[in-house]
Amino acid sequence: MSRVFVTGDLHSQIDMHKLSMEAFPEQRELTKNDYVIICGDFGCVWDGGKTDKYMQKWLSDKSFTTLFLDGNHEAFPLLNSYPVEEWNGGKVHFITPSIIHLMRGQVFTINGVKCFTMGGATSHDKQFRKEGVSWWPEEMPTDAEYDEAFESLGHAGWKVNFVFTHCAPDSIQSQLADWYEHDKLTNFLEIVRQDLVYDYWFFGHYHTNKMITGKDIVLYEQIVEAGEWI
């Protein structure tokens, strides 16, 4: 049976240290049938240049398989240029055989455990970024992606074990800090949270590590094993 670990944003080389052998000793025992999930802002599919190639090789050489959600700091035209394929019941992009983008609004089954994924978030620093170079409007889901998410959850009977997102639902975000602005995606996630039966919800984006409620957890540097939570 595979093991599943979860952490927050990677930001390409900026936070790669948390997946190093020294910081993450468990990887010595893992195989490609084990998974590390990055909760958005992956950043290793950016411009197809040397840094992308280095990071993709660095991750591919790890003992585990990397799964990631998209965050708000992604180069979406390049990411979405990869063919859409099916993996464990949901839609994905294979960046390499062991680096897999879990697309928005999907329900995956891993070892019999159901996982709902919804990437995306609003960039609060986009006034300092350039559209088409360091920021893309595709950071926010489309209406079709919201519809697909509702459809996927309907097929799952509105019951999953884990939720993996980049940002948080309105009520959870407000508990992090009252100055965070709500938007269409955080509103959507709040609707999902009110209706969905789930064991644990993991998300990144806010650059901190904290258990907000008994089952809503924000991650950044910390790596946790998801299997220990059920």
CSV table of C-alpha atoms in Angstrom, one decimal:
chain,number,residue,atom,x,y,z
A,1,MET,CA,0.0,0.0,0.0
A,2,SER,CA,1.4,3.4,-0.9
A,3,ARG,CA,2.0,6.3,1.5
A,4,VAL,CA,0.7,9.8,0.8
A,5,PHE,CA,2.5,12.9,2.2
A,6,VAL,CA,1.2,16.5,1.9
A,7,THR,CA,3.0,19.9,2.0
A,8,GLY,CA,2.4,23.5,1.0
A,9,ASP,CA,3.8,25.6,-1.8
A,10,LEU,CA,7.0,24.7,-3.5
A,11,HIS,CA,7.7,27.8,-5.6
A,12,SER,CA,10.3,25.9,-7.7
A,13,GLN,CA,13.8,26.3,-6.2
A,14,ILE,CA,12.7,28.7,-3.5
A,15,ASP,CA,11.3,26.0,-1.2
A,16,MET,CA,12.8,22.9,-2.7
A,17,HIS,CA,14.9,22.4,0.5
A,18,LYS,CA,11.9,21.0,2.3
A,19,LEU,CA,12.0,17.9,0.0
A,20,SER,CA,15.7,17.4,0.5
A,21,MET,CA,17.0,14.1,2.0
A,22,GLU,CA,18.0,15.9,5.2
A,23,ALA,CA,14.6,17.6,5.7
A,24,PHE,CA,12.5,14.7,4.5
A,25,PRO,CA,14.3,11.5,5.6
A,26,GLU,CA,11.2,9.4,4.9
A,27,GLN,CA,12.0,9.6,1.2
A,28,ARG,CA,14.8,7.0,1.7
A,29,GLU,CA,12.1,4.4,2.4
A,30,LEU,CA,9.7,5.5,-0.3
A,31,THR,CA,9.1,4.2,-3.9
A,32,LYS,CA,7.4,5.6,-7.0
A,33,ASN,CA,4.2,4.1,-5.6
A,34,ASP,CA,4.3,6.6,-2.8
A,35,TYR,CA,3.2,10.2,-3.3
A,36,VAL,CA,4.1,13.7,-2.1
A,37,ILE,CA,1.3,16.2,-2.8
A,38,ILE,CA,2.2,19.9,-3.3
A,39,CYS,CA,-0.8,22.1,-2.4
A,40,GLY,CA,-0.3,24.7,-5.2
A,41,ASP,CA,2.3,27.2,-6.4
A,42,PHE,CA,4.4,24.4,-7.8
A,43,GLY,CA,6.3,26.7,-10.1
A,44,CYS,CA,8.4,24.1,-11.9
A,45,VAL,CA,6.5,24.4,-15.2
A,46,TRP,CA,7.2,28.1,-15.8
A,47,ASP,CA,9.1,28.8,-19.0
A,48,GLY,CA,10.6,25.5,-20.2
A,49,GLY,CA,14.0,26.9,-19.4
A,50,LYS,CA,17.0,25.6,-17.4
A,51,THR,CA,15.4,26.0,-14.0
A,52,ASP,CA,12.3,24.0,-15.0
A,53,LYS,CA,14.5,21.3,-16.5
A,54,TYR,CA,16.7,21.1,-13.4
A,55,MET,CA,13.7,21.0,-11.0
A,56,GLN,CA,11.8,18.5,-13.0
A,57,LYS,CA,14.9,16.2,-13.1
A,58,TRP,CA,15.5,16.8,-9.4
A,59,LEU,CA,12.0,15.7,-8.5
A,60,SER,CA,11.9,12.9,-11.0
A,61,ASP,CA,15.1,11.5,-9.4
A,62,LYS,CA,13.4,11.4,-6.0
A,63,SER,CA,12.3,8.0,-4.7
A,64,PHE,CA,8.6,9.1,-4.6
A,65,THR,CA,6.1,10.4,-7.2
A,66,THR,CA,5.2,14.1,-7.0
A,67,LEU,CA,1.6,15.2,-7.3
A,68,PHE,CA,0.7,18.9,-7.4
A,69,LEU,CA,-2.2,21.2,-7.6
A,70,ASP,CA,-1.9,24.5,-9.5
A,71,GLY,CA,-1.8,27.6,-7.3
A,72,ASN,CA,-1.9,31.2,-8.4
A,73,HIS,CA,1.8,31.5,-9.3
A,74,GLU,CA,1.9,29.1,-12.3
A,75,ALA,CA,2.5,29.7,-16.0
A,76,PHE,CA,-0.9,28.4,-17.0
A,77,PRO,CA,-0.5,28.5,-20.8
A,78,LEU,CA,2.5,26.2,-20.6
A,79,LEU,CA,0.9,24.0,-17.9
A,80,ASN,CA,-2.3,23.6,-19.9
A,81,SER,CA,-0.4,22.7,-23.1
A,82,TYR,CA,0.3,19.2,-21.7
A,83,PRO,CA,-2.2,16.6,-22.9
A,84,VAL,CA,-5.1,15.8,-20.5
A,85,GLU,CA,-5.0,12.2,-19.4
A,86,GLU,CA,-6.9,10.1,-16.8
A,87,TRP,CA,-5.2,8.8,-13.6
A,88,ASN,CA,-6.9,7.1,-10.7
A,89,GLY,CA,-10.3,8.4,-11.7
A,90,GLY,CA,-9.6,12.0,-12.4
A,91,LYS,CA,-8.0,14.3,-15.0
A,92,VAL,CA,-4.2,15.0,-14.9
A,93,HIS,CA,-1.3,16.4,-16.8
A,94,PHE,CA,1.8,14.2,-16.8
A,95,ILE,CA,4.8,16.6,-16.7
A,96,THR,CA,7.1,13.6,-16.4
A,97,PRO,CA,6.1,10.0,-15.6
A,98,SER,CA,6.5,10.8,-11.9
A,99,ILE,CA,5.4,14.5,-11.8
A,100,ILE,CA,1.7,14.7,-12.1
A,101,HIS,CA,-0.6,17.8,-12.1
A,102,LEU,CA,-3.9,17.0,-10.4
A,103,MET,CA,-6.4,19.1,-12.3
A,104,ARG,CA,-9.2,21.2,-10.9
A,105,GLY,CA,-12.6,19.8,-9.8
A,106,GLN,CA,-11.5,16.1,-9.8
A,107,VAL,CA,-12.0,13.2,-7.4
A,108,PHE,CA,-9.2,10.7,-7.3
A,109,THR,CA,-9.0,7.3,-5.6
A,110,ILE,CA,-5.7,6.3,-4.2
A,111,ASN,CA,-5.6,3.1,-2.2
A,112,GLY,CA,-9.3,3.2,-1.8
A,113,VAL,CA,-9.1,6.8,-0.4
A,114,LYS,CA,-11.1,9.4,-2.2
A,115,CYS,CA,-9.5,12.8,-2.7
A,116,PHE,CA,-11.1,16.0,-4.1
A,117,THR,CA,-8.7,18.6,-5.7
A,118,MET,CA,-9.3,22.2,-6.6
A,119,GLY,CA,-6.4,24.4,-7.5
A,120,GLY,CA,-6.3,28.1,-8.1
A,121,ALA,CA,-6.3,31.3,-6.0
A,122,THR,CA,-6.2,35.1,-6.4
A,123,SER,CA,-2.8,36.7,-6.5
A,124,HIS,CA,-2.7,39.6,-4.1
A,125,ASP,CA,0.6,40.8,-5.5
A,126,LYS,CA,-0.5,40.9,-9.2
A,127,GLN,CA,-0.1,44.7,-9.3
A,128,PHE,CA,3.7,44.0,-9.1
A,129,ARG,CA,3.6,41.3,-11.8
A,130,LYS,CA,3.2,41.4,-15.6
A,131,GLU,CA,0.4,39.7,-17.3
A,132,GLY,CA,1.6,36.9,-19.6
A,133,VAL,CA,5.1,37.0,-18.0
A,134,SER,CA,4.6,36.5,-14.2
A,135,TRP,CA,0.8,36.5,-13.8
A,136,TRP,CA,-2.0,34.9,-15.8
A,137,PRO,CA,-5.8,35.4,-15.3
A,138,GLU,CA,-6.2,31.6,-15.5
A,139,GLU,CA,-5.2,31.5,-11.9
A,140,MET,CA,-8.9,31.6,-11.1
A,141,PRO,CA,-11.2,28.7,-12.2
A,142,THR,CA,-13.6,29.0,-15.0
A,143,ASP,CA,-17.3,28.4,-14.7
A,144,ALA,CA,-16.8,25.1,-16.5
A,145,GLU,CA,-14.3,24.1,-13.8
A,146,TYR,CA,-16.7,24.9,-11.0
A,147,ASP,CA,-19.4,22.9,-12.8
A,148,GLU,CA,-17.0,20.0,-13.3
A,149,ALA,CA,-16.2,20.1,-9.6
A,150,PHE,CA,-19.8,19.9,-8.6
A,151,GLU,CA,-20.3,17.1,-11.0
A,152,SER,CA,-17.3,15.1,-9.6
A,153,LEU,CA,-18.5,15.6,-6.1
A,154,GLY,CA,-22.0,14.5,-7.1
A,155,HIS,CA,-20.6,11.3,-8.5
A,156,ALA,CA,-18.7,10.8,-5.3
A,157,GLY,CA,-21.9,11.2,-3.3
A,158,TRP,CA,-20.5,14.4,-1.7
A,159,LYS,CA,-18.3,12.3,0.5
A,160,VAL,CA,-14.5,12.1,0.3
A,161,ASN,CA,-11.6,11.4,2.7
A,162,PHE,CA,-9.3,14.3,1.8
A,163,VAL,CA,-9.7,17.7,0.2
A,164,PHE,CA,-6.6,19.3,-1.4
A,165,THR,CA,-6.8,22.9,-2.4
A,166,HIS,CA,-4.5,25.9,-2.8
A,167,CYS,CA,-6.6,28.5,-1.0
A,168,ALA,CA,-9.2,28.0,1.8
A,169,PRO,CA,-13.0,28.4,2.1
A,170,ASP,CA,-14.2,31.8,3.4
A,171,SER,CA,-14.8,30.7,7.0
A,172,ILE,CA,-11.4,29.0,7.3
A,173,GLN,CA,-9.6,31.9,5.6
A,174,SER,CA,-11.2,34.4,8.0
A,175,GLN,CA,-9.8,32.4,11.0
A,176,LEU,CA,-6.3,32.7,9.5
A,177,ALA,CA,-6.6,36.5,9.3
A,178,ASP,CA,-9.6,38.8,9.0
A,179,TRP,CA,-7.9,41.0,6.4
A,180,TYR,CA,-7.9,38.2,3.8
A,181,GLU,CA,-10.4,39.1,1.0
A,182,HIS,CA,-13.0,36.6,-0.1
A,183,ASP,CA,-13.5,36.0,-3.8
A,184,LYS,CA,-15.4,33.7,-6.1
A,185,LEU,CA,-13.1,30.7,-5.4
A,186,THR,CA,-13.1,31.0,-1.6
A,187,ASN,CA,-16.9,31.5,-1.8
A,188,PHE,CA,-17.2,28.3,-3.9
A,189,LEU,CA,-15.0,26.4,-1.5
A,190,GLU,CA,-17.2,27.5,1.4
A,191,ILE,CA,-20.2,26.2,-0.3
A,192,VAL,CA,-18.4,22.9,-0.8
A,193,ARG,CA,-17.3,22.8,2.8
A,194,GLN,CA,-20.9,23.3,4.0
A,195,ASP,CA,-22.2,20.3,2.0
A,196,LEU,CA,-19.2,17.9,1.7
A,197,VAL,CA,-18.6,15.1,4.2
A,198,TYR,CA,-14.8,14.9,4.5
A,199,ASP,CA,-12.2,13.7,7.0
A,200,TYR,CA,-9.5,16.4,6.4
A,201,TRP,CA,-8.9,19.4,4.2
A,202,PHE,CA,-5.3,20.4,3.4
A,203,PHE,CA,-4.3,23.7,1.7
A,204,GLY,CA,-1.3,25.9,1.2
A,205,HIS,CA,-1.2,29.5,-0.1
A,206,TYR,CA,-0.9,31.4,3.2
A,207,HIS,CA,2.7,30.5,4.0
A,208,THR,CA,2.1,29.1,7.5
A,209,ASN,CA,1.6,25.8,9.2
A,210,LYS,CA,-1.5,25.5,11.4
A,211,MET,CA,-4.4,23.3,12.2
A,212,ILE,CA,-7.3,25.8,11.9
A,213,THR,CA,-10.1,23.4,13.1
A,214,GLY,CA,-10.0,19.8,14.0
A,215,LYS,CA,-9.9,18.9,10.3
A,216,ASP,CA,-8.8,21.9,8.3
A,217,ILE,CA,-5.0,22.2,8.0
A,218,VAL,CA,-2.8,24.9,6.3
A,219,LEU,CA,0.7,23.8,5.3
A,220,TYR,CA,3.9,25.5,4.1
A,221,GLU,CA,7.2,24.1,5.2
A,222,GLN,CA,5.7,21.2,7.2
A,223,ILE,CA,5.2,17.8,5.6
A,224,VAL,CA,2.6,15.5,7.0
A,225,GLU,CA,1.6,12.0,6.2
A,226,ALA,CA,-2.1,12.1,5.1
A,227,GLY,CA,-2.6,8.4,6.0
A,228,GLU,CA,-2.0,9.2,9.6
A,229,TRP,CA,-5.1,11.4,9.7
A,230,ILE,CA,-7.7,8.7,9.0
